[in-house]
PDB file of C-alpha atoms in Angstrom:
ATOM      1  CA  MET A   1      -0.590  -0.220  -0.192  1.00 97.00           C
ATOM      2  CA  TYR A   2       1.486   3.303  -1.059  1.00 98.00           C
ATOM      3  CA  GLY A   3      -0.105   6.645   0.929  1.00 97.00           C
ATOM      4  CA  LEU A   4       0.247   9.362   3.050  1.00 95.00           C
ATOM      5  CA  VAL A   5      -1.187   8.694   6.341  1.00 94.00           C
ATOM      6  CA  GLY A   6      -3.487  11.715   8.018  1.00 92.00           C
ATOM      7  CA  ILE A   7      -7.331  11.862  10.014  1.00 87.00           C
ATOM      8  CA  PRO A   8      -8.958  10.150   8.902  1.00 89.00           C
ATOM      9  CA  VAL A   9      -7.094   6.731   7.996  1.00 93.00           C
ATOM     10  CA  THR A  10      -3.912   7.349  10.081  1.00 93.00           C
ATOM     11  CA  ASP A  11      -5.623   3.443  12.137  1.00 92.00           C
ATOM     12  CA  PHE A  12      -6.934   2.492   8.823  1.00 92.00           C
ATOM     13  CA  ALA A  13      -3.311   2.184   7.829  1.00 94.00           C
ATOM     14  CA  ARG A  14      -1.464   0.957  11.175  1.00 94.00           C
ATOM     15  CA  LEU A  15      -4.486  -2.050  10.756  1.00 92.00           C
ATOM     16  CA  ALA A  16      -3.220  -2.638   7.385  1.00 93.00           C
ATOM     17  CA  GLU A  17       0.502  -3.043   8.637  1.00 94.00           C
ATOM     18  CA  ILE A  18      -0.686  -5.254  11.795  1.00 95.00           C
ATOM     19  CA  LYS A  19      -2.180  -7.700   9.405  1.00 91.00           C
ATOM     20  CA  GLY A  20       0.943  -7.738   7.496  1.00 94.00           C
ATOM     21  CA  MET A  21       0.295  -5.272   4.739  1.00 94.00           C
ATOM     22  CA  LYS A  22       3.577  -3.081   3.777  1.00 94.00           C
ATOM     23  CA  PHE A  23       2.886   0.399   4.034  1.00 96.00           C
ATOM     24  CA  PHE A  24       5.358   2.820   1.759  1.00 96.00           C
ATOM     25  CA  GLY A  25       4.899   6.464   3.351  1.00 95.00           C
ATOM     26  CA  PHE A  26       5.272   9.135   0.919  1.00 96.00           C
ATOM     27  CA  ARG A  27       4.834  13.069   1.420  1.00 94.00           C
ATOM     28  CA  ARG A  28       2.510  14.162  -1.406  1.00 95.00           C
ATOM     29  CA  GLU A  29      -0.308  11.794  -2.339  1.00 96.00           C
ATOM     30  CA  ASP A  30       0.207  12.081  -6.326  1.00 97.00           C
ATOM     31  CA  THR A  31       3.238  10.526  -6.187  1.00 97.00           C
ATOM     32  CA  ALA A  32       2.163   7.375  -3.953  1.00 97.00           C
ATOM     33  CA  VAL A  33      -1.006   7.217  -6.477  1.00 98.00           C
ATOM     34  CA  HIS A  34       1.691   6.972  -9.388  1.00 97.00           C
ATOM     35  CA  ALA A  35       3.508   4.435  -8.076  1.00 97.00           C
ATOM     36  CA  ALA A  36       0.865   2.278  -6.785  1.00 97.00           C
ATOM     37  CA  ALA A  37      -0.096   3.004 -10.500  1.00 97.00           C
ATOM     38  CA  ALA A  38       3.095   1.575 -11.447  1.00 96.00           C
ATOM     39  CA  ALA A  39       3.236  -1.647  -9.113  1.00 96.00           C
ATOM     40  CA  GLY A  40      -0.153  -2.165 -11.087  1.00 96.00           C
ATOM     41  CA  PHE A  41       1.612  -1.737 -14.184  1.00 94.00           C
ATOM     42  CA  LEU A  42       3.914  -3.925 -13.235  1.00 92.00           C
ATOM     43  CA  THR A  43       2.114  -6.654 -11.664  1.00 92.00           C
ATOM     44  CA  GLY A  44      -0.834  -7.144 -13.411  1.00 91.00           C
ATOM     45  CA  LYS A  45      -2.533  -6.688 -10.222  1.00 93.00           C
ATOM     46  CA  PRO A  46      -3.922  -3.187  -8.836  1.00 96.00           C
ATOM     47  CA  GLY A  47      -1.948  -1.577  -7.439  1.00 97.00           C
ATOM     48  CA  LEU A  48      -2.804   0.252  -3.682  1.00 98.00           C
ATOM     49  CA  ALA A  49      -3.309   3.944  -2.577  1.00 98.00           C
ATOM     50  CA  LEU A  50      -4.198   5.683   0.400  1.00 98.00           C
ATOM     51  CA  THR A  51      -5.320   9.251   1.427  1.00 97.00           C
ATOM     52  CA  VAL A  52      -6.418  11.314   3.234  1.00 95.00           C
ATOM     53  CA  SER A  53      -9.562  13.491   2.662  1.00 93.00           C
ATOM     54  CA  ALA A  54     -10.434  17.163   0.039  1.00 91.00           C
ATOM     55  CA  PRO A  55      -6.606  18.259  -0.117  1.00 93.00           C
ATOM     56  CA  GLY A  56      -5.144  14.942  -0.554  1.00 95.00           C
ATOM     57  CA  PHE A  57      -7.833  13.396  -2.178  1.00 96.00           C
ATOM     58  CA  LEU A  58      -7.349  16.037  -5.024  1.00 96.00           C
ATOM     59  CA  ASN A  59      -3.776  15.510  -5.099  1.00 96.00           C
ATOM     60  CA  GLY A  60      -4.292  11.882  -5.676  1.00 97.00           C
ATOM     61  CA  LEU A  61      -6.956  12.343  -8.497  1.00 97.00           C
ATOM     62  CA  THR A  62      -4.402  13.659 -10.787  1.00 96.00           C
ATOM     63  CA  ALA A  63      -2.420  10.330 -11.001  1.00 97.00           C
ATOM     64  CA  LEU A  64      -6.017   8.325 -10.535  1.00 98.00           C
ATOM     65  CA  ALA A  65      -6.921   9.670 -13.783  1.00 98.00           C
ATOM     66  CA  GLN A  66      -3.036   9.159 -15.305  1.00 97.00           C
ATOM     67  CA  ALA A  67      -3.277   5.626 -14.712  1.00 97.00           C
ATOM     68  CA  THR A  68      -7.130   5.574 -15.670  1.00 97.00           C
ATOM     69  CA  LYS A  69      -5.739   6.876 -19.404  1.00 96.00           C
ATOM     70  CA  ASN A  70      -2.475   4.300 -19.569  1.00 96.00           C
ATOM     71  CA  CYS A  71      -4.516   1.337 -18.276  1.00 94.00           C
ATOM     72  CA  PHE A  72      -2.562   1.027 -15.228  1.00 97.00           C
ATOM     73  CA  PRO A  73      -4.927  -1.252 -12.779  1.00 96.00           C
ATOM     74  CA  LEU A  74      -5.156   1.190  -9.576  1.00 98.00           C
ATOM     75  CA  ILE A  75      -7.120   1.314  -6.495  1.00 98.00           C
ATOM     76  CA  MET A  76      -7.212   4.745  -4.761  1.00 98.00           C
ATOM     77  CA  ILE A  77      -8.703   4.169  -1.215  1.00 98.00           C
ATOM     78  CA  SER A  78      -9.695   7.919   0.761  1.00 97.00           C
ATOM     79  CA  GLY A  79     -11.063   8.419   3.682  1.00 93.00           C
ATOM     80  CA  SER A  80     -14.348  11.231   3.182  1.00 92.00           C
ATOM     81  CA  SER A  81     -16.582  13.391   5.672  1.00 85.00           C
ATOM     82  CA  ASP A  82     -19.320  12.020   6.808  1.00 81.00           C
ATOM     83  CA  ARG A  83     -22.343  11.508   4.316  1.00 79.00           C
ATOM     84  CA  HIS A  84     -25.619  13.109   6.327  1.00 75.00           C
ATOM     85  CA  ILE A  85     -23.518  16.750   6.010  1.00 81.00           C
ATOM     86  CA  ILE A  86     -22.254  16.251   2.525  1.00 80.00           C
ATOM     87  CA  ASP A  87     -25.412  15.604   0.933  1.00 77.00           C
ATOM     88  CA  LEU A  88     -27.148  18.174   2.781  1.00 80.00           C
ATOM     89  CA  ASP A  89     -24.542  20.855   1.887  1.00 80.00           C
ATOM     90  CA  ARG A  90     -24.057  21.496   5.367  1.00 78.00           C
ATOM     91  CA  GLY A  91     -20.596  22.713   5.364  1.00 76.00           C
ATOM     92  CA  ASP A  92     -17.830  20.275   7.125  1.00 74.00           C
ATOM     93  CA  TYR A  93     -14.311  20.397   7.467  1.00 69.00           C
ATOM     94  CA  GLU A  94     -12.682  19.472   4.126  1.00 71.00           C
ATOM     95  CA  GLY A  95     -15.966  19.253   2.971  1.00 78.00           C
ATOM     96  CA  ILE A  96     -15.721  17.294  -0.495  1.00 89.00           C
ATOM     97  CA  ASP A  97     -18.522  15.385  -2.530  1.00 90.00           C
ATOM     98  CA  GLN A  98     -15.351  12.964  -3.024  1.00 94.00           C
ATOM     99  CA  TYR A  99     -17.211   9.974  -3.977  1.00 94.00           C
ATOM    100  CA  ASN A 100     -19.169  11.707  -7.180  1.00 94.00           C
ATOM    101  CA  VAL A 101     -15.956  14.236  -7.986  1.00 95.00           C
ATOM    102  CA  ALA A 102     -13.841  11.051  -8.878  1.00 97.00           C
ATOM    103  CA  LYS A 103     -16.781   9.112 -10.920  1.00 97.00           C
ATOM    104  CA  PRO A 104     -15.254  11.401 -14.526  1.00 97.00           C
ATOM    105  CA  PHE A 105     -11.817  10.043 -14.293  1.00 97.00           C
ATOM    106  CA  CYS A 106     -11.859   6.717 -13.532  1.00 97.00           C
ATOM    107  CA  LYS A 107     -12.912   3.684 -14.448  1.00 97.00           C
ATOM    108  CA  ALA A 108     -16.029   3.012 -11.908  1.00 97.00           C
ATOM    109  CA  ALA A 109     -16.087   4.658  -8.080  1.00 98.00           C
ATOM    110  CA  TYR A 110     -17.823   3.376  -4.946  1.00 97.00           C
ATOM    111  CA  ARG A 111     -18.658   4.362  -1.584  1.00 95.00           C
ATOM    112  CA  VAL A 112     -18.352   1.753   1.247  1.00 95.00           C
ATOM    113  CA  ASP A 113     -21.317   2.958   3.615  1.00 93.00           C
ATOM    114  CA  ARG A 114     -20.802   0.170   5.931  1.00 92.00           C
ATOM    115  CA  ALA A 115     -17.878  -1.527   7.484  1.00 92.00           C
ATOM    116  CA  GLN A 116     -19.533  -5.204   6.828  1.00 93.00           C
ATOM    117  CA  ASP A 117     -19.299  -4.067   3.055  1.00 94.00           C
ATOM    118  CA  MET A 118     -15.569  -4.038   2.968  1.00 93.00           C
ATOM    119  CA  GLY A 119     -15.133  -6.953   1.640  1.00 92.00           C
ATOM    120  CA  LEU A 120     -17.448  -6.716  -1.391  1.00 93.00           C
ATOM    121  CA  ALA A 121     -16.173  -3.101  -2.329  1.00 95.00           C
ATOM    122  CA  VAL A 122     -12.619  -4.313  -2.326  1.00 95.00           C
ATOM    123  CA  ALA A 123     -13.716  -7.099  -4.421  1.00 94.00           C
ATOM    124  CA  ARG A 124     -15.554  -5.555  -6.785  1.00 94.00           C
ATOM    125  CA  ALA A 125     -12.757  -2.560  -7.116  1.00 97.00           C
ATOM    126  CA  VAL A 126     -10.375  -5.677  -8.193  1.00 95.00           C
ATOM    127  CA  ARG A 127     -12.910  -6.999 -10.928  1.00 94.00           C
ATOM    128  CA  THR A 128     -13.630  -3.298 -12.250  1.00 95.00           C
ATOM    129  CA  ALA A 129     -10.038  -2.580 -12.203  1.00 96.00           C
ATOM    130  CA  VAL A 130      -8.210  -5.699 -14.064  1.00 93.00           C
ATOM    131  CA  SER A 131     -11.253  -6.272 -16.460  1.00 91.00           C
ATOM    132  CA  GLY A 132     -11.120  -5.447 -20.244  1.00 88.00           C
ATOM    133  CA  ARG A 133      -8.928  -2.646 -20.005  1.00 91.00           C
ATOM    134  CA  PRO A 134      -7.508  -1.922 -16.888  1.00 94.00           C
ATOM    135  CA  GLY A 135      -7.539   1.363 -15.160  1.00 96.00           C
ATOM    136  CA  GLY A 136      -8.198   2.777 -11.751  1.00 98.00           C
ATOM    137  CA  VAL A 137     -11.127   2.605  -9.430  1.00 98.00           C
ATOM    138  CA  TYR A 138     -11.810   4.650  -5.920  1.00 98.00           C
ATOM    139  CA  LEU A 139     -13.403   3.994  -3.417  1.00 98.00           C
ATOM    140  CA  ASP A 140     -15.034   5.987  -0.998  1.00 96.00           C
ATOM    141  CA  LEU A 141     -14.616   5.660   2.963  1.00 95.00           C
ATOM    142  CA  PRO A 142     -16.908   8.093   4.897  1.00 92.00           C
ATOM    143  CA  ALA A 143     -15.102   8.674   8.416  1.00 88.00           C
ATOM    144  CA  ALA A 144     -17.846   7.052  10.035  1.00 90.00           C
ATOM    145  CA  THR A 145     -17.494   3.732   8.385  1.00 92.00           C
ATOM    146  CA  ILE A 146     -13.931   3.778   9.124  1.00 91.00           C
ATOM    147  CA  SER A 147     -14.658   3.978  12.936  1.00 89.00           C
ATOM    148  CA  ASP A 148     -17.771   1.696  12.223  1.00 90.00           C
ATOM    149  CA  MET A 149     -17.440  -2.168  13.822  1.00 88.00           C
ATOM    150  CA  ALA A 150     -18.754  -5.097  11.978  1.00 87.00           C
ATOM    151  CA  THR A 151     -18.683  -9.063  13.578  1.00 85.00           C
ATOM    152  CA  LYS A 152     -16.920 -11.706  11.615  1.00 79.00           C
ATOM    153  CA  THR A 153     -20.607 -13.045  11.128  1.00 82.00           C
ATOM    154  CA  ASP A 154     -21.714  -9.701   9.059  1.00 83.00           C
ATOM    155  CA  THR A 155     -18.093  -9.605   7.260  1.00 83.00           C
ATOM    156  CA  LYS A 156     -17.002 -11.553   4.369  1.00 86.00           C
ATOM    157  CA  ILE A 157     -13.965 -11.838   2.258  1.00 84.00           C
ATOM    158  CA  TYR A 158     -14.355 -12.515  -1.381  1.00 88.00           C
ATOM    159  CA  LYS A 159     -12.268 -14.416  -3.610  1.00 85.00           C
ATOM    160  CA  VAL A 160     -12.165 -12.553  -6.970  1.00 85.00           C
ATOM    161  CA  VAL A 161     -12.439 -15.721  -9.409  1.00 83.00           C
ATOM    162  CA  ASP A 162     -11.049 -15.086 -13.269  1.00 82.00           C
ATOM    163  CA  PRO A 163     -11.263 -11.519 -12.635  1.00 82.00           C
ATOM    164  CA  ALA A 164      -9.952 -10.467 -16.374  1.00 76.00           C
ATOM    165  CA  PRO A 165     -11.899 -13.251 -18.309  1.00 76.00           C
ATOM    166  CA  LYS A 166      -9.286 -13.803 -21.689  1.00 72.00           C
ATOM    167  CA  GLN A 167     -11.071 -11.721 -24.390  1.00 77.00           C
ATOM    168  CA  LEU A 168      -9.910 -14.113 -28.136  1.00 80.00           C
ATOM    169  CA  PRO A 169     -10.661 -12.122 -30.915  1.00 81.00           C
ATOM    170  CA  SER A 170     -12.782 -13.632 -33.816  1.00 87.00           C
ATOM    171  CA  ASP A 171     -11.197 -15.201 -37.175  1.00 86.00           C
ATOM    172  CA  ASP A 172     -12.033 -11.807 -38.899  1.00 88.00           C
ATOM    173  CA  ALA A 173     -10.619 -10.251 -37.005  1.00 83.00           C
ATOM    174  CA  ILE A 174      -7.106 -11.849 -36.960  1.00 80.00           C
ATOM    175  CA  ASP A 175      -7.501 -12.566 -40.904  1.00 81.00           C
ATOM    176  CA  GLN A 176      -7.630  -8.995 -41.020  1.00 80.00           C
ATOM    177  CA  GLY A 177      -4.078  -8.464 -39.569  1.00 73.00           C
ATOM    178  CA  VAL A 178      -2.601 -11.511 -41.611  1.00 73.00           C
ATOM    179  CA  ASN A 179      -3.253 -10.416 -45.022  1.00 75.00           C
ATOM    180  CA  ARG A 180      -2.225  -6.984 -44.172  1.00 69.00           C
ATOM    181  CA  GLY A 181       0.935  -7.364 -44.834  1.00 66.00           C
ATOM    182  CA  LYS A 182       3.783  -5.533 -44.108  1.00 66.00           C
ATOM    183  CA  PHE A 183       3.077  -1.919 -42.530  1.00 64.00           C
ATOM    184  CA  LYS A 184       4.406   0.919 -44.228  1.00 66.00           C
ATOM    185  CA  THR A 185       6.388   3.599 -41.948  1.00 64.00           C
ATOM    186  CA  ILE A 186       7.681   6.894 -42.034  1.00 64.00           C
ATOM    187  CA  GLY A 187      11.375   7.207 -42.526  1.00 63.00           C
ATOM    188  CA  MET A 188      14.089  10.413 -42.736  1.00 64.00           C
ATOM    189  CA  PRO A 189      12.474  12.701 -45.018  1.00 64.00           C
ATOM    190  CA  PHE A 190      14.993  15.126 -45.777  1.00 64.00           C
ATOM    191  CA  THR A 191      19.039  14.575 -45.234  1.00 64.00           C
ATOM    192  CA  LEU A 192      21.293  17.574 -44.741  1.00 67.00           C
ATOM    193  CA  SER A 193      24.719  16.089 -44.967  1.00 68.00           C
ATOM    194  CA  ASN A 194      26.102  12.935 -46.460  1.00 71.00           C
ATOM    195  CA  TYR A 195      24.775  11.134 -43.502  1.00 68.00           C
ATOM    196  CA  LYS A 196      22.912   7.819 -44.128  1.00 69.00           C
ATOM    197  CA  PRO A 197      19.986   7.163 -41.502  1.00 66.00           C
ATOM    198  CA  ASP A 198      19.872   3.761 -39.812  1.00 67.00           C
ATOM    199  CA  TYR A 199      16.272   2.935 -40.689  1.00 65.00           C
ATOM    200  CA  LYS A 200      15.172   1.002 -37.834  1.00 68.00           C
ATOM    201  CA  ARG A 201      11.601  -0.255 -36.991  1.00 68.00           C
ATOM    202  CA  ALA A 202      10.570   0.054 -33.047  1.00 72.00           C
ATOM    203  CA  PRO A 203      11.360  -2.987 -30.791  1.00 77.00           C
ATOM    204  CA  ASP A 204       8.304  -5.003 -29.851  1.00 75.00           C
ATOM    205  CA  LEU A 205       7.479  -5.041 -25.786  1.00 77.00           C
ATOM    206  CA  GLY A 206      10.258  -6.771 -24.103  1.00 80.00           C
ATOM    207  CA  GLU A 207      12.012  -7.497 -27.288  1.00 83.00           C
ATOM    208  CA  ASN A 208      15.400  -6.629 -26.601  1.00 85.00           C
ATOM    209  CA  ASN A 209      15.207  -8.034 -22.213  1.00 88.00           C
ATOM    210  CA  LYS A 210      18.154 -10.040 -22.785  1.00 88.00           C
ATOM    211  CA  GLU A 211      20.443  -7.686 -24.166  1.00 88.00           C
ATOM    212  CA  ILE A 212      19.700  -5.431 -21.683  1.00 91.00           C
ATOM    213  CA  LEU A 213      19.519  -7.132 -18.885  1.00 91.00           C
ATOM    214  CA  THR A 214      23.316  -8.998 -20.064  1.00 92.00           C
ATOM    215  CA  SER A 215      24.768  -5.069 -20.363  1.00 92.00           C
ATOM    216  CA  LEU A 216      23.814  -4.603 -16.444  1.00 92.00           C
ATOM    217  CA  GLY A 217      25.964  -7.791 -15.494  1.00 92.00           C
ATOM    218  CA  TYR A 218      22.614 -10.778 -15.392  1.00 93.00           C
ATOM    219  CA  ASP A 219      23.767 -13.976 -16.439  1.00 92.00           C
ATOM    220  CA  PRO A 220      21.421 -16.332 -18.488  1.00 91.00           C
ATOM    221  CA  ASP A 221      20.342 -18.102 -15.414  1.00 93.00           C
ATOM    222  CA  GLN A 222      19.032 -15.420 -13.761  1.00 92.00           C
ATOM    223  CA  ILE A 223      17.642 -14.310 -16.838  1.00 90.00           C
ATOM    224  CA  GLU A 224      16.064 -17.463 -17.324  1.00 90.00           C
ATOM    225  CA  ASP A 225      14.841 -17.016 -13.381  1.00 91.00           C
ATOM    226  CA  LEU A 226      13.244 -14.172 -13.952  1.00 90.00           C
ATOM    227  CA  VAL A 227      10.932 -14.894 -17.471  1.00 88.00           C
ATOM    228  CA  ASN A 228       9.906 -18.257 -15.525  1.00 89.00           C
ATOM    229  CA  LYS A 229       8.915 -16.253 -12.210  1.00 88.00           C
ATOM    230  CA  GLY A 230       6.866 -13.526 -14.508  1.00 84.00           C
ATOM    231  CA  VAL A 231       9.002 -10.415 -13.553  1.00 86.00           C
ATOM    232  CA  ILE A 232       9.489 -10.253 -17.704  1.00 86.00           C
ATOM    233  CA  SER A 233       8.253 -11.176 -20.706  1.00 78.00           C
ATOM    234  CA  LYS A 234      10.102 -13.374 -22.817  1.00 76.00           C
ATOM    235  CA  VAL A 235       9.825 -12.496 -26.744  1.00 69.00           C
ATOM    236  CA  GLU A 236      12.004 -13.368 -30.138  1.00 66.00           C
ATOM    237  CA  LYS A 237      13.301 -10.951 -31.826  1.00 64.00           C
ATOM    238  CA  PRO A 238      10.979 -11.615 -35.736  1.00 61.00           C
ATOM    239  CA  SER A 239      12.676 -13.478 -38.261  1.00 56.00           C
ATOM    240  CA  ASN A 240      10.450 -11.324 -40.773  1.00 55.00           C
ATOM    241  CA  PRO A 241       9.358  -8.461 -39.398  1.00 54.00           C
ATOM    242  CA  ARG A 242       6.256  -6.634 -41.322  1.00 51.00           C
ATOM    243  CA  THR A 243       8.054  -3.376 -40.910  1.00 50.00           C
ATOM    244  CA  GLU A 244       8.105  -0.889 -44.288  1.00 52.00           C
ATOM    245  CA  VAL A 245      10.760   1.990 -44.404  1.00 50.00           C
ATOM    246  CA  ILE A 246       9.687   4.498 -46.761  1.00 51.00           C
ATOM    247  CA  LYS A 247      12.653   6.369 -47.643  1.00 52.00           C
ATOM    248  CA  GLY A 248      12.802  10.081 -48.623  1.00 50.00           C
ATOM    249  CA  LYS A 249      15.063  11.110 -52.123  1.00 50.00           C
ATOM    250  CA  GLU A 250      18.162  10.549 -51.249  1.00 49.00           C
ATOM    251  CA  ASP A 251      19.413  13.557 -53.525  1.00 47.00           C
TER     252      ASP A 251
END
């Protein structure tokens, strides 16, 4: 969990650590949420960020929106003011309707009004963050919910089964891609010297993992171990890349 503690989420973070979760504290909420989003991108599992209400929430909101735009799975949890004050616009310290403010900037926003619903809220957030096009999810925790008590009989922990079901392309879509032949890309349109540009295609994601790790001192066994653990992907260079460069005139 990445975040910045304060009222009303201090005890939330403390209890999470007691239960075995690691908490990484930051000086600003946006950097904490960015870190959680990066963790989500690297692991494929939703990164978890925690912020305080109002200013902390708004600082993290920009990173939440960025994670959603970049398709990084992320869950941002923020404490918020009591609903009966916010909903009637009676004015409260740091009183912002965070639930509705967050909605346009993430895949989904959920408000947890009862402690016994926390397990369900987390399960829905996980499924939403990784299903289909990954992105950010916001969980709103009013102060009354954080201080609420729930018995084991009332609370249920849900195991998210197959949160991101595979969506296989149709045969027609595959045939269309295969039959397109080579893809054309633009080369250097003109030159101002006798330098002959070296036209190259952009490498596939992970294609140069082996070369880069070797240059950093990793031996083949260590690289293979990283592949087996799923830390990096094993991508072979294509023998016949379907990329054709349109060269400019050389005269």
